[in-house]
mmCIF file of C-alpha atoms in Angstrom:
data_model
loop_
_atom_site.group_PDB
_atom_site.id
_atom_site.type_symbol
_atom_site.label_atom_id
_atom_site.label_comp_id
_atom_site.label_asym_id
_atom_site.label_seq_id
_atom_site.Cartn_x
_atom_site.Cartn_y
_atom_site.Cartn_z
ATOM 1 C CA MET S 1 7.099 -7.531 -0.853
ATOM 2 C CA THR S 2 7.412 -4.239 0.969
ATOM 3 C CA ARG S 3 5.669 -3.486 4.210
ATOM 4 C CA ILE S 4 3.842 -0.269 5.156
ATOM 5 C CA THR S 5 2.837 0.033 8.815
ATOM 6 C CA ILE S 6 -0.152 2.096 9.976
ATOM 7 C CA THR S 7 -0.196 3.392 13.555
ATOM 8 C CA SER S 8 -1.275 6.623 15.176
ATOM 9 C CA LYS S 9 -0.210 8.746 18.116
ATOM 10 C CA ASP S 10 -3.640 10.467 18.086
ATOM 11 C CA ALA S 11 -5.473 7.209 18.763
ATOM 12 C CA GLU S 12 -3.118 6.516 21.663
ATOM 13 C CA ARG S 13 -3.658 10.002 23.134
ATOM 14 C CA ILE S 14 -7.450 9.694 23.004
ATOM 15 C CA ALA S 15 -7.341 6.224 24.517
ATOM 16 C CA GLU S 16 -5.133 7.396 27.414
ATOM 17 C CA ARG S 17 -7.597 10.173 28.298
ATOM 18 C CA ILE S 18 -10.458 7.688 28.555
ATOM 19 C CA ALA S 19 -8.392 5.156 30.526
ATOM 20 C CA GLY S 20 -10.267 5.886 33.748
ATOM 21 C CA LEU S 21 -13.641 4.873 32.311
ATOM 22 C CA ILE S 22 -12.579 1.771 30.435
ATOM 23 C CA GLY S 23 -10.209 -0.938 31.592
ATOM 24 C CA LYS S 24 -6.822 -1.576 30.014
ATOM 25 C CA ASP S 25 -8.043 -4.569 27.982
ATOM 26 C CA GLY S 26 -11.014 -2.593 26.693
ATOM 27 C CA LEU S 27 -8.741 0.231 25.567
ATOM 28 C CA GLN S 28 -6.424 -2.165 23.772
ATOM 29 C CA ARG S 29 -9.416 -3.697 21.994
ATOM 30 C CA ILE S 30 -10.735 -0.276 20.986
ATOM 31 C CA ARG S 31 -7.347 0.861 19.676
ATOM 32 C CA ARG S 32 -6.868 -2.411 17.778
ATOM 33 C CA LYS S 33 -10.331 -2.250 16.185
ATOM 34 C CA ALA S 34 -9.873 1.403 15.184
ATOM 35 C CA VAL S 35 -6.435 0.785 13.638
ATOM 36 C CA ASN S 36 -7.738 -2.293 11.799
ATOM 37 C CA GLU S 37 -10.761 -0.404 10.479
ATOM 38 C CA GLU S 38 -8.661 2.467 9.118
ATOM 39 C CA GLY S 39 -6.060 0.059 7.719
ATOM 40 C CA ALA S 40 -8.759 -1.890 5.885
ATOM 41 C CA THR S 41 -10.087 1.382 4.468
ATOM 42 C CA ILE S 42 -6.638 2.230 3.095
ATOM 43 C CA ARG S 43 -6.220 -1.279 1.652
ATOM 44 C CA LYS S 44 -9.582 -1.113 -0.122
ATOM 45 C CA GLY S 45 -8.861 2.393 -1.404
ATOM 46 C CA MET S 46 -5.458 1.277 -2.607
ATOM 47 C CA LYS S 47 -6.912 -1.725 -4.474
ATOM 48 C CA VAL S 48 -9.134 0.729 -6.352
ATOM 49 C CA ALA S 49 -6.586 3.513 -6.996
ATOM 50 C CA ALA S 50 -3.255 1.697 -7.389
ATOM 51 C CA PRO S 51 -3.895 -0.201 -10.646
ATOM 52 C CA ALA S 52 -4.501 3.070 -12.495
ATOM 53 C CA LEU S 53 -1.494 4.709 -10.822
ATOM 54 C CA TYR S 54 0.873 1.906 -11.809
ATOM 55 C CA GLY S 55 -0.719 0.926 -15.127
ATOM 56 C CA THR S 56 -1.292 -2.717 -14.214
ATOM 57 C CA THR S 57 -3.808 -4.956 -12.471
ATOM 58 C CA ALA S 58 -4.423 -5.206 -8.733
ATOM 59 C CA ALA S 59 -3.335 -8.867 -8.872
ATOM 60 C CA ALA S 60 0.081 -7.875 -10.251
ATOM 61 C CA LEU S 61 0.572 -5.435 -7.354
ATOM 62 C CA GLN S 62 -0.245 -8.148 -4.764
ATOM 63 C CA ILE S 63 -1.784 -5.727 -2.252
ATOM 64 C CA GLN S 64 -2.296 -7.472 1.092
ATOM 65 C CA GLY S 65 -3.248 -6.293 4.555
ATOM 66 C CA ARG S 66 -2.510 -7.903 7.894
ATOM 67 C CA ALA S 67 -4.658 -6.823 10.816
ATOM 68 C CA ALA S 68 -3.289 -6.111 14.266
ATOM 69 C CA SER S 69 -3.392 -9.218 16.406
ATOM 70 C CA PRO S 70 -5.371 -9.356 19.666
ATOM 71 C CA GLY S 71 -3.314 -8.754 22.768
ATOM 72 C CA SER S 72 -0.701 -6.521 21.141
ATOM 73 C CA ASP S 73 0.293 -3.467 23.180
ATOM 74 C CA ASN S 74 0.851 -1.331 20.104
ATOM 75 C CA PRO S 75 -1.652 -2.376 17.398
ATOM 76 C CA GLU S 76 -0.354 -2.073 13.831
ATOM 77 C CA TYR S 77 -2.102 -2.796 10.554
ATOM 78 C CA ARG S 78 0.495 -3.901 8.008
ATOM 79 C CA LEU S 79 -0.047 -3.247 4.349
ATOM 80 C CA ARG S 80 2.170 -5.026 1.809
ATOM 81 C CA MET S 81 2.633 -4.531 -1.893
ATOM 82 C CA ALA S 82 4.959 -6.075 -4.484
ATOM 83 C CA ARG S 83 8.262 -4.232 -4.974
ATOM 84 C CA ASN S 84 7.992 -4.720 -8.721
ATOM 85 C CA PHE S 85 5.853 -6.419 -11.326
ATOM 86 C CA PRO S 86 6.716 -7.980 -14.701
ATOM 87 C CA VAL S 87 6.847 -5.747 -17.780
ATOM 88 C CA GLY S 88 4.377 -8.149 -19.418
ATOM 89 C CA LYS S 89 1.794 -7.179 -16.783
ATOM 90 C CA LEU S 90 2.042 -3.489 -17.735
ATOM 91 C CA ARG S 91 -0.967 -2.329 -19.764
ATOM 92 C CA ALA S 92 -0.380 -2.762 -23.494
ATOM 93 C CA SER S 93 -0.927 0.954 -24.140
ATOM 94 C CA LEU S 94 1.994 1.708 -21.804
ATOM 95 C CA ARG S 95 4.437 -0.664 -23.503
ATOM 96 C CA LYS S 96 5.165 -0.503 -27.198
ATOM 97 C CA VAL S 97 7.208 -3.019 -29.168
ATOM 98 C CA THR S 98 8.239 -2.085 -32.700
ATOM 99 C CA ARG S 99 8.868 -4.573 -35.498
ATOM 100 C CA GLY S 100 12.570 -3.857 -35.199
ATOM 101 C CA GLY S 101 12.523 -5.249 -31.656
ATOM 102 C CA GLU S 102 12.650 -1.946 -29.730
ATOM 103 C CA LEU S 103 10.656 -1.804 -26.486
ATOM 104 C CA THR S 104 9.421 1.408 -24.882
ATOM 105 C CA ILE S 105 7.724 1.281 -21.483
ATOM 106 C CA ASN S 106 6.064 4.320 -19.981
ATOM 107 C CA PRO S 107 4.499 3.549 -16.565
ATOM 108 C CA PRO S 108 2.437 6.467 -15.180
ATOM 109 C CA HIS S 109 4.476 6.655 -11.949
ATOM 110 C CA GLN S 110 7.900 6.783 -13.709
ATOM 111 C CA GLY S 111 9.484 8.226 -16.792
ATOM 112 C CA ALA S 112 9.677 6.402 -20.104
ATOM 113 C CA GLN S 113 12.423 3.815 -20.688
ATOM 114 C CA ARG S 114 13.642 2.476 -24.035
ATOM 115 C CA PHE S 115 15.352 -0.813 -24.755
ATOM 116 C CA GLY S 116 17.026 -1.239 -28.129
ATOM 117 C CA ALA S 117 16.936 -4.959 -28.896
ATOM 118 C CA VAL S 118 14.359 -7.184 -27.231
ATOM 119 C CA GLU S 119 12.678 -10.467 -28.000
ATOM 120 C CA ARG S 120 9.344 -11.624 -26.620
ATOM 121 C CA VAL S 121 9.572 -14.985 -24.829
ATOM 122 C CA GLY S 122 6.112 -15.956 -23.617
ATOM 123 C CA ARG S 123 5.008 -13.141 -21.331
ATOM 124 C CA ALA S 124 8.555 -11.988 -20.628
ATOM 125 C CA PHE S 125 10.915 -9.765 -22.592
ATOM 126 C CA LYS S 126 14.494 -10.827 -23.225
ATOM 127 C CA LEU S 127 17.236 -8.286 -23.915
ATOM 128 C CA LEU S 128 19.393 -9.564 -26.744
ATOM 129 C CA ALA S 129 23.178 -9.773 -26.521
ATOM 130 C CA VAL S 130 24.875 -6.550 -27.615
ATOM 131 C CA GLY S 131 28.640 -6.190 -27.687
ATOM 132 C CA THR S 132 30.065 -7.451 -24.411
ATOM 133 C CA LEU S 133 26.634 -7.565 -22.719
ATOM 134 C CA ARG S 134 25.133 -11.024 -22.645
ATOM 135 C CA ALA S 135 21.442 -11.795 -23.285
ATOM 136 C CA ARG S 136 19.249 -11.551 -20.221
ATOM 137 C CA PHE S 137 15.599 -11.199 -19.237
ATOM 138 C CA LEU S 138 14.244 -7.753 -18.520
ATOM 139 C CA GLY S 139 13.498 -7.165 -14.840
ATOM 140 C CA GLY S 140 10.228 -5.871 -13.451
ATOM 141 C CA VAL S 141 8.777 -2.386 -13.237
ATOM 142 C CA SER S 142 9.527 -0.967 -9.789
ATOM 143 C CA THR S 143 6.588 0.182 -7.656
ATOM 144 C CA ARG S 144 8.792 2.119 -5.204
ATOM 145 C CA ALA S 145 6.612 0.594 -2.484
ATOM 146 C CA ARG S 146 8.610 2.053 0.408
ATOM 147 C CA LEU S 147 7.882 5.589 -0.793
ATOM 148 C CA ALA S 148 4.391 5.028 -2.210
ATOM 149 C CA PHE S 149 2.535 6.691 0.684
ATOM 150 C CA ALA S 150 5.050 9.505 1.188
ATOM 151 C CA ASP S 151 4.252 13.063 0.171
ATOM 152 C CA PRO S 152 4.790 13.787 -3.546
ATOM 153 C CA ASP S 153 7.719 16.079 -2.667
ATOM 154 C CA ASP S 154 9.446 13.100 -1.041
ATOM 155 C CA GLY S 155 8.907 10.761 -4.002
ATOM 156 C CA GLY S 156 5.463 9.368 -3.167
ATOM 157 C CA LEU S 157 2.298 9.240 -5.235
ATOM 158 C CA ALA S 158 -0.237 12.022 -4.601
ATOM 159 C CA GLU S 159 -3.321 9.759 -4.553
ATOM 160 C CA LEU S 160 -1.796 7.305 -2.071
ATOM 161 C CA ALA S 161 -0.492 10.162 0.100
ATOM 162 C CA ALA S 162 -4.053 11.517 0.166
ATOM 163 C CA LEU S 163 -5.291 8.098 1.357
ATOM 164 C CA ARG S 164 -2.705 8.139 4.154
ATOM 165 C CA ARG S 165 -3.618 11.689 5.217
ATOM 166 C CA ARG S 166 -7.326 10.855 5.205
ATOM 167 C CA ALA S 167 -6.684 7.825 7.442
ATOM 168 C CA GLU S 168 -4.563 9.918 9.836
ATOM 169 C CA LYS S 169 -7.395 12.418 10.035
ATOM 170 C CA ASN S 170 -10.133 9.775 10.483
ATOM 171 C CA LEU S 171 -8.361 7.611 13.070
ATOM 172 C CA PRO S 172 -9.132 9.832 16.099
ATOM 173 C CA LYS S 173 -12.788 9.986 14.995
ATOM 174 C CA THR S 174 -12.886 6.212 14.657
ATOM 175 C CA VAL S 175 -11.393 5.770 18.140
ATOM 176 C CA ALA S 176 -13.958 8.201 19.566
ATOM 177 C CA ALA S 177 -16.785 6.299 17.848
ATOM 178 C CA LYS S 178 -15.492 2.959 19.172
ATOM 179 C CA ILE S 179 -15.263 4.385 22.712
ATOM 180 C CA THR S 180 -18.838 5.683 22.483
ATOM 181 C CA GLU S 181 -19.990 2.304 21.179
ATOM 182 C CA HIS S 182 -18.196 0.534 24.047
ATOM 183 C CA LEU S 183 -19.765 2.826 26.666
ATOM 184 C CA LYS S 184 -23.246 2.307 25.192
ATOM 185 C CA ARG S 185 -22.810 -1.457 25.418
ATOM 186 C CA ARG S 186 -21.668 -1.109 29.015
ATOM 187 C CA ARG S 187 -24.745 0.905 30.016
ATOM 188 C CA ARG S 188 -27.144 -1.865 28.903
#
């Protein structure tokens, strides 16, 4: 599993400006709740968008989020996703097996790959022995999880980069809303 960490300097800046009105513990709680809310939004958006981007199911990608724990000085929402998934979990339209035993996989996030001599063993694919190469099982399709949220120029996926940018943009607004909510509760 690969980890993606969500934090924000903007949320910290806003919280520091309001430090005089709200105590330190209140600010930590506000920052933690804002980071967790935006992280959960990214996780939910990713569970919707990622299966189409990778050509598999959400279960195969194993998308998991871990909220920032109470009491942490620097709240972080951690998002994890599988580094790869089995070729058998790739949508059938994206993997073609000919009668001659040739396998072609074409995941949407990568280029096509061809394997000359394969045999289906249950859900897995086994590469047959050729020349000096011994028979072995075919590995998984890489998700490039470390680069998934990067800009497309840097090797990331455009839809996931858009999710990240939207969260970066919304985080200061979420912190401001949480501060307003906290002050309203205090006035009562």
